[in-house]
């Protein structure tokens, strides 16, 4: 299997760093290496809402993730590889970007998900000697960036990241940019990631026991070269059509609600975020195929978003809660988010906007009701109901797990001549509703080095079902199917 230069560089850098570590023998003695085995079964039907042929996924995948970790004094190093084989193009990774999961059409084979691939998930070097506090570390390399609600950062990316975590103060600061997917099948970046630099910082203070207030900021500087359309030349789905600068500033308050170990009777969370910036977007060719008068269009962006929730503990095992999120029509997330968190109060992380719908904070409001259950360290379960609306009934919503299309057919034969994304019905705000169920059985708790808490956030063995059933609303029109579903069974064992 041929590796692209970025993958070769990543693998070479990883082994150079690890084998240059003078404590490799000590690493082996301490068993600071291992293998995570993950088997995933996926069932998905009508992600296109019945508007195209196919639209379903049924398959089984094997995901092997070998890892090695070593430390000496204040220095540490870590690497995790990945080898995936499957019967269909399925998702074995909850951090997988929405445009690389095999569901988005592309006319470029350099970014086409395949059933079998090799990858480097992480490779970094860490230094924890800048301060005397045990919860402080500086990391350089491809690493897992994550914040509690998953709405700002939750991805593997090349970064220089500093973390400070103490009893009363938590802080993060860093810069990140994606240079490669480090996968043998995805040889090119998504257009939005090309030459896009992220700079971020956040801090939270525990002002009274169990209650935190915080501030966080993020800035993206995108100066990538734009690809302008040429008359008579076919476009490429990987052409970069937009760049610009966007900034986010947010305030947060919570009762340590994303910590599933807390025993508070009442948990709450809340955030408010403002966004502003400017973008340049390439103009399409005129209807007659000629160049437009203006090659690009500049636009000023301003938006805001909020997410609030409360969770009540009925007894040591049962919790119930409600949440509400709203994002203005022009608001968009920074592109590093997964929107997965422990907001239901269990160890299992659940998608904030539906396991099936997978909405984004963009021109959308969501009302959520949920109940959760935990039995010791052996079982947990979450049952979640979502209702989704558009904020502005005349504008689209951000990317999500729905890939409905509008077909242009031949009047005589009925053959499909072309397909484009299904436009939402003008004036209709009802996007739909969804029921999710996530159930997990844990087998034993694994003991791993504390520095790996971001990279490996699961116990050593589990079986998990996660799934959602989505019913589209009036905004999708009357010609779509009544329901779509997406479900997974994950079996994880860590050696």
Coordinates of N, CA, C and O in Angstrom, one line a residue, residues 129-219:
X129 N 7.7 20.5 32.6 CA 8.5 21.2 33.6 C 8.5 22.7 33.6 O 9.3 23.3 34.2
X130 N 7.5 23.3 33.0 CA 7.4 24.7 32.9 C 6.9 25.3 34.3 O 7.3 26.4 34.6
X131 N 6.1 24.6 35.0 CA 5.6 25.0 36.3 C 5.7 23.8 37.3 O 5.8 22.6 36.8
X132 N 5.7 24.0 38.6 CA 5.7 22.9 39.5 C 4.4 22.1 39.7 O 4.4 21.1 40.4
X133 N 3.4 22.6 39.0 CA 2.0 21.9 39.2 C 2.0 20.6 38.4 O 2.4 20.6 37.2
X134 N 1.4 19.6 39.0 CA 1.4 18.3 38.3 C 0.4 18.2 37.1 O 0.6 17.4 36.2
X135 N -0.6 19.1 37.0 CA -1.5 19.1 35.9 C -1.1 20.0 34.8 O -2.0 20.5 34.0
X136 N 0.1 20.3 34.6 CA 0.6 21.2 33.5 C 1.4 20.4 32.5 O 2.3 19.6 32.9
X137 N 1.2 20.7 31.2 CA 2.0 20.0 30.2 C 2.0 20.8 28.9 O 0.9 21.4 28.5
X138 N 3.1 20.8 28.2 CA 3.2 21.4 26.9 C 3.4 20.3 25.9 O 4.3 19.4 26.1
X139 N 2.6 20.2 24.9 CA 2.7 19.1 23.9 C 2.9 19.7 22.5 O 2.3 20.7 22.1
X140 N 3.8 19.0 21.7 CA 4.0 19.4 20.3 C 3.8 18.1 19.5 O 4.5 17.1 19.7
X141 N 3.0 18.3 18.4 CA 2.8 17.1 17.5 C 1.3 16.9 17.3 O 0.5 17.7 17.7
X142 N 1.0 15.9 16.6 CA -0.4 15.5 16.3 C -1.0 14.9 17.6 O -0.5 13.9 18.1
X143 N -2.1 15.5 18.1 CA -2.6 15.2 19.4 C -4.1 15.4 19.5 O -4.7 16.0 18.6
X144 N -4.7 14.8 20.5 CA -6.1 15.0 20.8 C -6.3 16.3 21.5 O -5.8 16.5 22.6
X145 N -7.1 17.2 20.9 CA -7.5 18.4 21.5 C -9.0 18.3 21.9 O -9.8 17.9 21.1
X146 N -9.3 18.6 23.1 CA -10.7 18.4 23.5 C -11.1 19.3 24.7 O -10.3 19.6 25.6
X147 N -12.3 19.9 24.6 CA -12.9 20.6 25.7 C -14.1 19.9 26.2 O -14.6 19.0 25.5
X148 N -14.6 20.2 27.4 CA -15.7 19.4 28.0 C -16.9 19.2 27.1 O -17.5 18.1 27.1
X149 N -17.4 20.3 26.5 CA -18.7 20.2 25.8 C -18.5 19.7 24.4 O -19.5 19.5 23.6
X150 N -17.3 19.6 23.9 CA -17.0 19.1 22.5 C -17.4 20.1 21.4 O -17.4 19.7 20.3
X151 N -17.9 21.3 21.8 CA -18.4 22.2 20.8 C -17.3 23.2 20.3 O -17.6 23.9 19.3
X152 N -16.1 23.2 20.9 CA -15.0 24.0 20.4 C -13.9 23.2 19.9 O -13.4 23.5 18.8
X153 N -13.5 22.2 20.6 CA -12.4 21.3 20.2 C -12.7 19.9 20.6 O -13.0 19.6 21.8
X154 N -12.5 19.0 19.7 CA -12.5 17.5 19.9 C -12.1 16.8 18.7 O -12.9 16.4 17.9
X155 N -10.8 16.8 18.5 CA -10.3 16.2 17.2 C -8.8 15.9 17.4 O -8.1 16.4 18.4
X156 N -8.2 15.1 16.5 CA -6.8 14.9 16.4 C -6.2 15.9 15.4 O -6.7 15.9 14.2
X157 N -5.2 16.7 15.7 CA -4.7 17.7 14.8 C -3.3 18.0 15.3 O -2.9 17.9 16.4
X158 N -2.5 18.5 14.3 CA -1.1 19.0 14.7 C -1.2 20.3 15.4 O -1.9 21.2 15.0
X159 N -0.6 20.3 16.6 CA -0.7 21.5 17.5 C 0.4 21.6 18.4 O 1.2 20.7 18.7
X160 N 0.6 22.8 18.9 CA 1.4 23.2 20.0 C 0.5 23.6 21.1 O -0.2 24.7 21.0
X161 N 0.3 22.8 22.1 CA -0.8 23.0 23.1 C -0.3 23.0 24.5 O 0.5 22.0 24.9
X162 N -0.7 23.9 25.3 CA -0.3 24.0 26.7 C -1.5 23.8 27.6 O -2.5 24.5 27.4
X163 N -1.5 22.9 28.5 CA -2.6 22.6 29.4 C -2.2 22.9 30.9 O -1.1 22.5 31.3
X164 N -3.0 23.5 31.6 CA -2.8 23.8 33.0 C -4.1 23.4 33.8 O -5.1 23.9 33.6
X165 N -4.0 22.4 34.6 CA -5.1 21.8 35.3 C -4.9 21.6 36.8 O -4.1 20.7 37.2
X166 N -5.5 22.5 37.6 CA -5.3 22.4 39.1 C -6.7 22.4 39.7 O -7.7 22.4 39.0
X167 N -6.7 22.3 41.0 CA -8.0 22.2 41.7 C -8.9 23.4 41.5 O -10.1 23.3 41.3
X168 N -8.3 24.6 41.4 CA -9.1 25.9 41.3 C -9.0 26.5 39.9 O -9.9 27.3 39.6
X169 N -8.0 26.2 39.1 CA -7.9 26.8 37.8 C -7.5 25.8 36.7 O -6.7 25.0 36.9
X170 N -8.2 25.9 35.6 CA -8.0 25.1 34.4 C -7.7 26.1 33.3 O -8.5 27.1 33.1
X171 N -6.8 25.8 32.5 CA -6.5 26.7 31.3 C -5.9 25.9 30.2 O -5.2 24.8 30.4
X172 N -6.1 26.3 29.0 CA -5.5 25.8 27.8 C -5.1 26.9 26.8 O -5.8 27.9 26.8
X173 N -4.1 26.8 26.1 CA -3.7 27.7 25.1 C -2.9 27.0 24.0 O -2.1 26.1 24.3
X174 N -3.0 27.4 22.8 CA -2.3 26.8 21.7 C -2.6 27.3 20.3 O -3.4 28.1 20.1
X175 N -1.9 26.7 19.4 CA -2.1 26.9 18.0 C -2.1 25.6 17.3 O -1.5 24.6 17.7
X176 N -2.9 25.5 16.2 CA -3.1 24.2 15.5 C -3.4 24.4 14.1 O -4.0 25.4 13.7
X177 N -2.9 23.5 13.2 CA -3.2 23.5 11.8 C -3.1 22.1 11.3 O -2.2 21.4 11.6
X178 N -4.1 21.8 10.4 CA -4.1 20.4 9.9 C -3.3 20.4 8.6 O -3.6 21.2 7.6
X179 N -2.3 19.6 8.5 CA -1.4 19.5 7.4 C -1.7 18.3 6.5 O -1.4 18.2 5.4
X180 N -2.2 17.2 7.2 CA -2.6 16.0 6.5 C -3.5 15.2 7.3 O -3.7 15.5 8.5
X181 N -4.3 14.3 6.7 CA -5.1 13.4 7.5 C -4.3 12.2 8.0 O -4.8 11.4 8.8
X182 N -3.1 12.0 7.5 CA -2.2 10.9 7.9 C -3.0 9.5 7.7 O -2.9 8.6 8.5
X183 N -3.8 9.5 6.6 CA -4.4 8.2 6.2 C -4.1 7.9 4.8 O -3.9 8.8 4.0
X184 N -3.9 6.6 4.5 CA -3.5 6.2 3.2 C -4.6 6.4 2.2 O -4.4 6.4 1.0
X185 N -5.9 6.5 2.6 CA -7.0 6.7 1.6 C -7.3 8.2 1.4 O -7.7 8.6 0.3
X186 N -7.2 9.0 2.4 CA -7.5 10.4 2.3 C -6.2 11.2 2.1 O -5.5 11.7 3.0
X187 N -5.8 11.3 0.8 CA -4.5 11.9 0.5 C -4.6 13.5 0.5 O -3.5 14.1 0.5
X188 N -5.8 14.0 0.4 CA -5.9 15.5 0.4 C -6.8 15.9 1.5 O -7.6 15.2 2.0
X189 N -6.6 17.1 2.0 CA -7.4 17.7 3.0 C -8.7 18.2 2.5 O -8.8 18.5 1.3
X190 N -9.7 18.3 3.3 CA -10.9 19.0 2.9 C -10.6 20.4 2.6 O -9.7 21.0 3.3
X191 N -11.3 21.1 1.7 CA -11.0 22.4 1.3 C -11.0 23.4 2.5 O -10.2 24.3 2.6
X192 N -11.9 23.2 3.5 CA -12.0 24.1 4.6 C -10.8 24.1 5.5 O -10.5 25.0 6.3
X193 N -10.0 22.9 5.4 CA -8.9 22.8 6.3 C -7.6 23.2 5.7 O -6.5 23.4 6.4
X194 N -7.6 23.5 4.4 CA -6.3 23.9 3.7 C -5.8 25.3 4.2 O -6.6 26.2 4.1
X195 N -4.6 25.3 4.7 CA -4.0 26.6 5.1 C -4.8 27.3 6.1 O -4.9 28.6 6.1
X196 N -5.5 26.6 7.0 CA -6.3 27.3 8.0 C -5.6 27.1 9.4 O -5.5 26.0 9.9
X197 N -5.2 28.2 10.0 CA -4.5 28.2 11.3 C -5.5 28.5 12.4 O -6.3 29.5 12.3
X198 N -5.5 27.7 13.5 CA -6.3 27.9 14.6 C -5.5 28.4 15.8 O -4.4 27.8 16.1
X199 N -5.9 29.5 16.5 CA -5.3 29.9 17.7 C -6.4 30.0 18.8 O -7.5 30.5 18.5
X200 N -6.1 29.5 20.0 CA -7.2 29.4 21.0 C -6.6 29.5 22.4 O -5.4 29.3 22.6
X201 N -7.5 29.9 23.3 CA -7.1 29.9 24.7 C -8.4 29.9 25.5 O -9.5 30.4 25.1
X202 N -8.4 29.3 26.7 CA -9.5 29.3 27.6 C -9.0 29.1 29.0 O -7.9 28.7 29.3
X203 N -9.8 29.6 30.0 CA -9.5 29.5 31.4 C -10.8 29.4 32.2 O -11.8 30.0 31.8
X204 N -10.8 28.6 33.2 CA -12.0 28.4 34.1 C -11.5 28.4 35.5 O -10.5 27.8 35.9
X205 N -12.3 29.1 36.4 CA -12.0 29.2 37.8 C -13.1 28.6 38.7 O -14.3 28.9 38.4
X206 N -12.7 27.8 39.7 CA -13.7 27.3 40.6 C -14.0 28.3 41.7 O -13.2 28.3 42.7
X207 N -15.0 29.1 41.5 CA -15.2 30.2 42.5 C -15.9 29.7 43.8 O -15.8 30.4 44.8
X208 N -16.5 28.6 43.8 CA -17.1 28.0 45.0 C -17.0 26.5 44.7 O -17.1 26.1 43.5
X209 N -16.9 25.6 45.7 CA -16.8 24.2 45.5 C -17.8 23.6 44.5 O -19.0 23.7 44.6
X210 N -17.2 23.0 43.4 CA -18.0 22.4 42.4 C -18.7 23.3 41.4 O -19.4 22.9 40.5
X211 N -18.4 24.6 41.4 CA -19.0 25.6 40.5 C -17.9 26.4 39.8 O -17.0 27.0 40.4
X212 N -17.9 26.3 38.4 CA -16.9 26.9 37.6 C -17.4 28.1 36.7 O -18.6 28.0 36.2
X213 N -16.6 29.1 36.5 CA -16.9 30.1 35.5 C -15.7 30.2 34.6 O -14.6 30.1 35.1
X214 N -15.9 30.5 33.4 CA -14.8 30.5 32.5 C -15.0 31.5 31.3 O -16.1 31.9 31.0
X215 N -13.9 31.7 30.6 CA -13.9 32.5 29.4 C -13.0 31.7 28.3 O -12.1 31.0 28.7
X216 N -13.4 31.8 27.1 CA -12.7 31.0 26.0 C -12.7 31.8 24.7 O -13.7 32.5 24.4
X217 N -11.7 31.7 24.0 CA -11.6 32.4 22.7 C -10.9 31.5 21.7 O -10.2 30.6 22.0
X218 N -11.3 31.8 20.4 CA -10.7 31.0 19.3 C -10.7 31.9 18.1 O -11.6 32.7 17.8
X219 N -9.6 31.8 17.3 CA -9.5 32.6 16.1 C -8.9 31.7 14.9 O -8.0 30.9 15.2

